[in-house]
Amino acid sequence: DEEFDELCFEFGLELDEITSEKDIISKEKGEEKAKGASDTVLYKIDVPANRYDLLCLEGLVRGLQVFKERISLPRYEKIIPAQGEGQKLIITAETVQVRPHAVAAVLRNITFTKDRYDSFIDLQEKLHQNICRRRALVAIGTHDLDTISGPFTYTAKAPSEIKFKPLNQSQEYTASQMMDLYRTDSHLRHYLHLIENKPLYPVIYDSNGVVLSMPPIINGDHSKISVNTRNVFIECTGTDITKAKIVLDTIVTMFSEYCEKPFSVEAAEVVYPNGKTHIYPELAYRTEKVKPELINKKIGISETPSSLAKLLTRMCLKSHVTGNGNSLEVEIPPTRADIIHACDIVEDAAIAYGYNNIQMTTPKTYTIANQLPLNKLTELLRLDLAAAGFTEALTFALCSQEDIADKLGTDISATKAVRIANPKTAEFQVARTTLLPGLLKTIAANRKMPLPLKLFEISDIVVKDPNTDVGARNYRHFCAVYYNKSPGFEIIHGLLDRVMQLLEIPPNEENGYTIKAAEGSAFFPGRCAEIFAKGQSIGKLGVLHPDVITKFELTMPCSALEINIEPFV
């Protein structure tokens, strides 16, 4: 395990954890649910999001074997069948409005086993989630070629006109019935919105009118592949032709290893609505020229051109020295769609060289580091607040809408809160606009602790601001809370005086600070004051309203203070 962890690290991956199905289930759902689950050891490996070629066991093992120089990089070849014998996919003009692009290929005489088949399905799923952007950009369909007969037609029809038996179902449905059927399906419901409101749905037929698939939702049951499938017809439809080509190249390069002639793919012909044709998969090899001194300079090493070529070859980028040693010719295989620019080649050379082997050097520029004034002030205040008997808390920067609005008696629209798009949990819907809810939740979680509870926090809050380039702005706030059998307004007021004393702000109107009676939705009427300093309002202090206290599941009175400390920097 340790050796493998080390190897992953050298290759630029991370072995996240070593676990088993049983462990995973017991962690998530408890011991009871995990009974009977498999004990087989599983490796969880973190793969960079741009390396589509490492998303299945085949590609990962092939990459590591080349890296360890145990095998040389295979050469992927495209076999173009004789005229009239190959598979054809004809795209009709109707698809333009829904999903205009399609590409296809065939894996001939492939031998699946249970593991290989599972890996094949798993790779499609991973690609769907990753480069295909949850099937929005590309959807993959794989079919048993022996159950269908070409040429195939990719068209779009009204939902009521499409009728077929979907994968793993026992009867035929129309497309509209399928939408209702899958609305409750935990897996497929996430993809329905992609075509749901379109007048026509995309669909692929064979020459006998058998439905292969209705992308991006479901394949037909008729052409489903199994462990015994020998010839696989692969089609990728989408809204982005570049991504569709990459996805097709990835699938065929990964699994052509199991064909009778390893690493060979049978090409298919795609006919466009305008009559033009194109052969897929492209499986394009291209060469880039890179200067060895550029690589050495960017990484900070001094390797000879030939050893740099060897390093790149280990990273699946076959390289050799050209000219009189002043240039490297790098061949980029179809599996490496992530190599877009020379800097990607430099990065791979650095990974192969080993980040830990690069000598540390002192930068040539001479600078003196300094703490950010705002952070310096924050650090100084923290120490003195702790000395005043308050305990520091660190709470989440994200919270729910209720925390900053309903529970504090204001409306969400009045808070200028920044919202998170499709949040993962209800607890993290917006960025906090005040530190108070975080401290009150901390008290609620620590009600068993002896009274009084005195907490403070100095952190950033976020509000919308149309005048900034990012549309939002951070402010450094200081918030303190006192929770006891009596409200303790005088303690919070005393803390404010202490903070001002530390900041050397005198208690007067001319050039100091003052407090004036005010109203705040979170505070008890007549027990709230606004704090003015440096000619502006910097915050409020007061006794919290009983409604606020009960909404945070607290039972005792509580007083609070919150100010913006940025004017004092």
XYZ file of C-alpha atoms in Angstrom:
569
model
C 0.000 0.000 0.000
C 2.790 2.396 0.899
C 4.637 1.702 -2.350
C 1.473 2.322 -4.338
C 0.797 5.541 -2.424
C 4.339 6.645 -3.259
C 3.902 5.745 -6.935
C 0.626 7.689 -7.172
C 2.300 10.708 -5.623
C 5.198 10.543 -8.085
C 2.738 10.328 -10.968
C 0.882 13.425 -9.767
C -2.107 11.615 -8.254
C -3.218 11.211 -4.680
C -4.232 7.947 -3.050
C -7.087 9.410 -1.053
C -7.819 6.467 1.206
C -7.770 2.684 1.375
C -11.217 1.447 2.306
C -13.921 -1.093 1.465
C -17.624 -0.980 0.620
C -18.355 -2.083 4.164
C -16.335 0.785 5.662
C -17.947 3.360 3.385
C -21.504 2.247 4.223
C -20.855 2.032 7.961
C -19.351 5.537 7.928
C -22.318 7.007 6.065
C -25.255 4.973 7.368
C -24.035 3.124 10.453
C -22.892 -0.396 11.325
C -26.308 -2.031 10.895
C -26.681 -1.097 7.229
C -23.143 -2.291 6.447
C -23.806 -5.935 7.317
C -23.234 -8.216 4.348
C -21.366 -5.561 2.340
C -18.125 -6.501 0.612
C -14.814 -6.415 2.506
C -12.758 -6.171 -0.702
C -10.103 -3.494 -0.400
C -10.854 -0.396 -2.476
C -8.373 2.316 -3.409
C -9.827 5.796 -3.681
C -7.597 7.749 -6.056
C -7.907 11.475 -6.741
C -7.393 12.141 -10.452
C -6.930 15.704 -11.772
C -10.096 16.846 -13.562
C -8.309 17.326 -16.890
C -6.953 13.772 -17.155
C -9.877 11.924 -18.766
C -7.498 9.110 -19.707
C -7.033 8.123 -16.033
C -10.728 7.766 -15.193
C -10.784 3.998 -15.599
C -8.555 1.157 -14.428
C -7.336 0.462 -17.983
C -6.053 3.987 -18.554
C -4.652 4.367 -15.057
C -2.710 1.096 -15.189
C -1.494 1.836 -18.734
C -0.323 5.294 -17.636
C 1.502 3.929 -14.576
C 3.112 1.099 -16.586
C 4.458 3.587 -19.143
C 5.608 5.831 -16.279
C 7.490 2.903 -14.701
C 8.920 2.102 -18.179
C 7.547 -1.428 -18.072
C 5.697 -1.055 -21.372
C 6.059 1.399 -24.230
C 3.128 3.581 -25.184
C 0.685 1.690 -27.441
C -0.077 3.115 -30.885
C -3.813 3.518 -31.401
C -4.922 2.844 -34.947
C -8.103 3.515 -36.838
C -9.232 0.836 -39.266
C -11.325 2.240 -42.097
C -13.575 -0.542 -43.484
C -13.918 -1.163 -47.221
C -16.368 1.028 -49.151
C -19.960 0.223 -48.206
C -19.018 -2.157 -45.363
C -18.575 0.317 -42.517
C -21.228 1.711 -40.193
C -22.944 4.984 -41.080
C -24.690 7.497 -38.838
C -26.880 9.942 -40.756
C -27.745 13.202 -38.985
C -30.997 14.876 -40.062
C -31.704 18.603 -40.062
C -34.280 18.316 -37.244
C -31.560 17.772 -34.629
C -30.180 21.313 -35.049
C -32.548 22.789 -32.455
C -31.916 20.137 -29.775
C -28.513 18.411 -29.962
C -26.861 19.146 -33.296
C -23.702 17.011 -33.106
C -23.040 13.275 -33.213
C -19.957 11.069 -33.590
C -19.636 7.266 -33.689
C -17.186 4.353 -33.735
C -17.100 0.546 -33.464
C -15.073 -1.760 -31.192
C -14.774 -5.064 -33.132
C -14.331 -8.535 -31.614
C -13.971 -7.238 -28.073
C -13.751 -9.674 -25.162
C -15.492 -8.515 -21.994
C -15.234 -10.085 -18.561
C -17.360 -9.034 -15.586
C -14.638 -6.600 -14.408
C -13.947 -5.170 -17.842
C -17.654 -4.665 -18.483
C -18.155 -2.911 -15.132
C -15.168 -0.681 -15.858
C -16.603 0.136 -19.313
C -19.938 1.265 -17.843
C -18.177 3.076 -15.003
C -15.976 5.080 -17.387
C -19.070 6.300 -19.269
C -20.619 7.392 -15.975
C -17.473 9.263 -14.920
C -17.194 10.999 -18.286
C -20.878 11.965 -18.087
C -20.299 13.649 -14.744
C -17.039 15.314 -15.735
C -16.305 16.504 -19.295
C -19.914 15.941 -20.437
C -21.112 18.353 -17.734
C -23.830 15.978 -16.464
C -24.747 15.003 -20.038
C -25.506 18.614 -21.006
C -22.595 18.816 -23.465
C -22.289 15.148 -24.489
C -24.258 11.940 -23.902
C -22.742 8.518 -24.592
C -24.641 5.491 -25.910
C -23.069 2.029 -26.294
C -24.920 -0.716 -28.163
C -24.537 -4.381 -29.132
C -23.918 -4.042 -32.878
C -25.070 -7.614 -33.577
C -28.638 -6.812 -32.434
C -29.061 -3.837 -34.788
C -28.306 -3.091 -38.429
C -27.006 0.132 -39.983
C -27.128 2.654 -41.451
C -28.283 4.519 -38.355
C -30.285 7.732 -38.341
C -29.979 10.474 -35.737
C -33.088 12.642 -35.843
C -35.502 14.539 -33.603
C -39.233 13.845 -33.270
C -42.222 14.949 -31.245
C -42.309 13.113 -27.865
C -45.607 11.412 -28.697
C -44.122 9.849 -31.861
C -41.176 8.200 -30.087
C -42.061 4.809 -28.627
C -39.665 2.083 -27.462
C -38.743 -0.207 -24.593
C -36.165 1.665 -22.442
C -33.188 -0.049 -20.817
C -34.125 -2.612 -18.124
C -37.884 -1.993 -18.473
C -40.420 -4.659 -19.392
C -42.739 -2.664 -21.701
C -42.785 0.071 -24.333
C -43.359 3.705 -23.420
C -43.723 6.895 -25.431
C -41.159 9.597 -24.734
C -43.679 11.651 -22.723
C -44.578 8.619 -20.560
C -40.861 8.002 -20.019
C -40.424 11.523 -18.677
C -43.091 10.796 -16.053
C -41.619 7.373 -15.312
C -38.116 8.743 -14.664
C -39.193 11.823 -12.729
C -38.863 9.744 -9.554
C -35.732 7.851 -10.641
C -32.887 8.909 -8.344
C -30.323 8.619 -11.135
C -32.075 9.747 -14.317
C -34.262 12.575 -13.023
C -31.249 14.917 -13.051
C -31.036 14.717 -16.854
C -34.715 15.209 -17.796
C -34.501 19.009 -17.811
C -31.998 18.899 -20.688
C -34.686 18.104 -23.298
C -37.950 18.228 -21.326
C -39.145 21.592 -22.642
C -37.969 21.137 -26.231
C -40.657 20.607 -28.940
C -38.679 17.689 -30.425
C -36.680 14.994 -28.619
C -33.477 13.565 -30.143
C -33.578 9.865 -31.052
C -31.377 7.337 -32.915
C -32.890 4.569 -35.112
C -31.331 1.682 -37.016
C -32.365 0.781 -40.580
C -35.277 -1.346 -39.286
C -36.672 1.426 -37.103
C -35.334 -0.058 -33.841
C -34.610 2.695 -31.319
C -30.994 2.667 -30.104
C -31.341 5.546 -27.688
C -33.078 8.750 -26.770
C -30.094 10.882 -25.747
C -29.333 12.255 -23.189
C -31.855 10.241 -21.140
C -31.849 6.490 -21.805
C -30.780 3.763 -24.253
C -33.172 1.263 -25.781
C -33.377 -2.198 -24.186
C -33.102 -3.940 -27.562
C -29.459 -3.032 -28.187
C -28.151 -3.221 -24.617
C -24.642 -4.571 -24.171
C -23.746 -7.455 -21.870
C -20.614 -9.361 -20.859
C -21.096 -11.558 -23.955
C -21.233 -8.667 -26.437
C -18.573 -9.024 -29.157
C -19.073 -5.857 -31.234
C -19.885 -2.517 -29.653
C -21.340 0.439 -31.542
C -20.588 3.686 -29.693
C -22.404 6.954 -30.404
C -21.892 10.291 -28.657
C -24.395 13.066 -29.256
C -24.025 16.561 -27.915
C -24.101 20.311 -28.095
C -20.303 20.652 -28.223
C -18.511 18.834 -31.053
C -15.007 19.184 -29.546
C -16.067 17.554 -26.286
C -17.941 14.814 -28.187
C -14.755 13.942 -30.115
C -12.696 13.852 -26.910
C -15.226 11.577 -25.196
C -15.334 9.177 -28.160
C -11.522 9.105 -28.404
C -11.247 8.430 -24.660
C -13.678 5.495 -24.663
C -12.222 3.774 -27.737
C -8.572 4.224 -26.711
C -9.237 2.858 -23.224
C -11.111 -0.276 -24.284
C -9.626 -1.101 -27.710
C -7.027 -2.960 -25.599
C -9.513 -5.856 -25.345
C -10.224 -6.096 -29.090
C -8.958 -9.094 -31.084
C -6.423 -6.723 -32.645
C -5.427 -4.687 -29.545
C -5.590 -0.888 -29.762
C -7.437 -0.889 -33.083
C -10.765 0.851 -33.611
C -13.137 0.477 -36.532
C -14.121 3.867 -37.899
C -17.683 4.923 -38.635
C -18.884 7.480 -41.120
C -21.060 10.396 -40.023
C -23.194 12.095 -42.697
C -24.204 15.694 -41.959
C -27.526 17.325 -42.981
C -25.681 19.262 -45.708
C -24.444 16.015 -47.289
C -20.827 16.296 -46.085
C -19.298 13.216 -44.447
C -16.643 12.753 -41.776
C -14.854 9.677 -40.460
C -14.758 9.189 -36.664
C -13.054 8.597 -34.274
C -10.392 11.123 -35.255
C -7.666 9.547 -33.066
C -5.456 12.447 -34.086
C -1.773 12.421 -33.216
C -0.107 15.826 -33.398
C 3.410 17.057 -32.777
C 4.522 20.113 -30.854
C 8.008 21.585 -30.753
C 9.349 22.750 -27.398
C 12.740 24.242 -26.546
C 14.579 22.259 -23.831
C 15.849 25.492 -22.256
C 12.244 26.677 -21.854
C 11.407 23.513 -19.882
C 14.545 23.805 -17.742
C 13.973 27.489 -17.056
C 10.294 27.155 -16.140
C 10.886 24.239 -13.764
C 14.222 25.413 -12.410
C 16.306 22.353 -13.361
C 19.165 21.739 -15.780
C 18.569 18.486 -17.643
C 19.996 17.511 -21.033
C 17.550 17.528 -23.986
C 17.729 13.725 -24.251
C 16.854 13.180 -20.592
C 13.948 15.658 -20.919
C 12.716 13.642 -23.910
C 12.912 10.504 -21.769
C 10.959 12.190 -18.940
C 8.185 13.235 -21.335
C 8.033 9.787 -22.930
C 7.376 8.339 -19.463
C 4.345 10.667 -19.231
C 2.838 9.166 -22.435
C 4.187 12.056 -24.548
C 6.587 10.339 -26.976
C 9.490 12.763 -27.502
C 12.814 12.931 -29.273
C 15.522 15.539 -29.760
C 15.546 17.249 -33.177
C 17.805 19.789 -34.837
C 21.233 19.919 -33.268
C 19.856 19.261 -29.814
C 18.102 22.591 -29.488
C 14.511 21.427 -29.844
C 12.245 18.609 -28.639
C 9.578 17.124 -30.864
C 6.708 15.926 -28.689
C 3.966 13.697 -30.032
C 0.601 14.198 -28.342
C -1.530 11.029 -28.440
C -5.343 11.113 -28.805
C -5.676 10.185 -25.112
C -4.178 13.500 -23.986
C -6.802 16.123 -24.846
C -5.549 18.097 -21.838
C -2.341 19.137 -23.630
C -3.353 22.468 -25.130
C -0.271 24.630 -24.704
C 3.483 24.271 -24.213
C 3.016 24.888 -20.465
C 1.099 21.582 -20.219
C 4.139 19.790 -21.627
C 6.405 21.608 -19.159
C 4.113 20.529 -16.298
C 4.345 16.870 -17.330
C 8.127 17.118 -17.501
C 8.103 18.524 -13.947
C 5.887 15.673 -12.692
C 8.160 13.048 -14.270
C 11.263 14.765 -12.856
C 9.574 14.727 -9.433
C 8.495 17.885 -7.649
C 10.465 16.783 -4.597
C 13.643 16.513 -6.645
C 13.599 20.137 -7.759
C 16.237 22.039 -5.801
C 14.908 24.841 -3.623
C 16.490 28.182 -4.451
C 16.252 31.637 -2.931
C 14.253 33.961 -5.217
C 16.388 36.533 -7.066
C 14.071 39.392 -6.075
C 14.707 41.091 -2.734
C 11.547 41.972 -0.790
C 10.591 42.437 2.835
C 7.370 40.763 3.873
C 4.892 42.626 6.009
C 1.649 41.681 7.660
C -1.507 43.155 6.172
C -2.517 46.046 8.476
C -6.087 44.738 8.829
C -4.810 41.311 9.891
C -2.322 42.877 12.279
C -5.093 44.839 13.978
C -7.237 41.689 14.127
C -4.437 39.706 15.808
C -3.808 42.457 18.387
C -7.512 42.708 19.228
C -7.860 38.925 19.582
C -5.224 38.787 22.281
C -6.770 41.577 24.330
C -10.329 40.273 23.979
C -9.154 36.902 25.271
C -7.489 38.755 28.154
C -10.849 40.403 28.872
C -12.262 36.947 29.624
C -13.977 36.219 26.310
C -13.473 32.961 24.395
C -12.796 33.106 20.674
C -15.037 31.149 18.296
C -14.479 30.396 14.607
C -17.722 29.767 12.738
C -18.613 28.956 9.118
C -18.613 31.782 6.579
C -21.688 30.213 4.965
C -25.050 29.820 6.657
C -28.722 29.272 5.834
C -31.066 32.065 4.777
C -33.050 31.674 8.011
C -29.961 32.316 10.145
C -29.330 35.828 8.842
C -32.912 36.855 8.022
C -35.942 35.142 9.611
C -34.257 34.283 12.906
C -32.994 37.854 13.309
C -36.381 39.315 12.376
C -35.415 40.832 9.014
C -36.255 40.050 5.414
C -33.694 38.236 3.244
C -33.920 40.952 0.564
C -32.860 43.589 3.100
C -29.631 41.753 4.010
C -27.843 42.135 0.625
C -26.672 38.551 1.092
C -24.657 36.706 -1.554
C -26.420 33.455 -2.489
C -24.788 30.156 -3.420
C -26.089 28.610 -6.665
C -27.565 25.087 -6.146
C -26.210 24.629 -2.577
C -25.355 21.108 -1.392
C -27.070 21.494 2.014
C -29.642 23.821 3.574
C -26.998 24.877 6.114
C -24.895 26.581 3.428
C -27.185 28.709 1.246
C -25.769 32.216 1.628
C -22.588 33.969 2.744
C -23.032 35.480 6.211
C -23.841 39.198 6.442
C -23.389 39.238 10.233
C -21.350 37.191 12.725
C -24.125 37.009 15.320
C -25.932 33.816 14.109
C -22.674 31.840 14.132
C -22.007 32.754 17.776
C -25.608 32.057 18.831
C -25.438 28.633 17.155
C -22.148 27.998 18.996
C -23.845 28.833 22.310
C -26.793 26.568 21.416
C -24.327 23.712 20.852
C -22.641 24.415 24.219
C -25.655 24.939 26.509
C -24.309 22.330 28.920
C -21.286 24.501 29.703
C -21.272 26.466 32.984
C -22.656 30.024 32.762
C -21.874 32.740 31.892
C -20.854 32.074 28.282
C -18.732 34.899 26.839
C -17.819 34.469 23.182
C -16.303 36.651 20.485
C -15.288 36.359 16.848
C -13.373 38.619 14.446
C -13.936 37.514 10.857
C -15.134 38.648 7.458
C -18.733 39.115 6.407
C -19.812 39.409 2.759
C -22.384 41.747 1.211
C -23.375 42.492 -2.367
C -21.821 45.632 -3.779
C -22.505 46.550 -7.434
C -19.561 48.983 -7.447
C -16.860 46.282 -7.121
C -15.521 44.184 -9.987
C -16.764 40.953 -8.394
C -20.122 42.354 -7.280
C -19.521 41.726 -3.566
C -17.372 43.106 -0.758
C -15.891 41.746 2.490
C -15.894 43.654 5.779
C -13.950 42.629 8.892
C -16.429 42.506 11.770
C -15.960 42.002 15.486
C -18.869 40.401 17.367
C -19.178 39.521 21.062
C -21.982 37.762 22.935
C -22.722 37.468 26.681
C -25.179 34.722 27.745
C -26.303 34.417 31.373
C -29.287 34.437 33.737
C -29.363 38.236 33.474
C -28.831 40.082 30.163
C -25.500 41.656 31.189
C -25.818 44.750 29.009
C -23.223 46.492 31.194
C -20.662 43.744 30.448
C -21.037 44.127 26.677
C -20.969 47.922 27.046
C -17.814 47.589 29.165
C -16.231 45.446 26.463
C -16.955 48.136 23.864
C -15.268 50.740 26.123
C -12.255 48.448 26.529
C -11.934 47.964 22.752
C -12.120 51.723 22.198
C -9.543 52.279 24.966
C -7.190 49.863 23.175
C -7.781 51.675 19.877
C -7.137 54.987 21.677
C -10.500 56.440 20.657
C -11.763 58.837 23.390
C -15.427 58.752 24.492
C -16.515 62.103 23.000
C -18.312 63.401 19.914
C -15.585 65.492 18.253
C -12.952 62.871 17.443
C -14.061 59.890 19.519
C -16.972 57.453 19.761
C -20.547 57.859 21.026
C -23.550 55.585 21.397
C -27.118 56.652 20.650
C -30.429 54.904 21.302
C -31.648 53.060 18.201
C -33.972 50.276 17.099
C -32.811 46.964 15.627
C -35.041 44.059 14.590
C -32.846 41.575 16.504
C -32.766 43.662 19.692
C -35.174 44.261 22.589
C -37.103 47.552 22.119
C -35.429 50.303 24.146
C -32.370 48.126 24.838
C -30.407 48.808 21.660
C -27.818 51.454 20.797
C -25.995 52.428 17.640
C -22.256 53.081 17.861
C -20.713 56.048 16.007
C -16.995 56.600 15.504
C -14.826 58.380 12.956
C -17.953 60.204 11.780
C -19.822 57.052 10.738
C -22.062 54.330 12.180
C -19.888 51.275 12.885
C -22.413 48.888 14.471
C -24.865 48.167 17.271
C -24.964 46.754 20.764
C -27.872 45.719 22.962
C -29.981 43.025 24.567
C -31.303 40.448 22.095
C -35.044 40.113 21.508
C -36.622 37.052 23.199
C -37.932 35.874 19.776
C -34.381 35.774 18.423
C -33.174 33.862 21.488
C -35.909 31.215 21.206
C -35.417 30.830 17.438
C -31.788 29.867 18.108
C -33.026 27.330 20.731
C -31.649 29.295 23.670
C -33.405 29.828 27.010
C -31.534 32.642 28.787
C -31.204 36.365 28.107
C -28.326 37.408 25.942
C -26.640 40.684 24.979
C -24.497 41.255 21.913
C -22.205 43.738 20.223
C -21.147 43.824 16.579
C -18.952 46.457 14.933
C -16.970 46.924 11.738
C -13.276 47.336 12.666
C -12.019 48.457 9.244
C -12.302 52.229 9.982
C -9.683 51.772 12.762
C -6.923 50.293 10.578
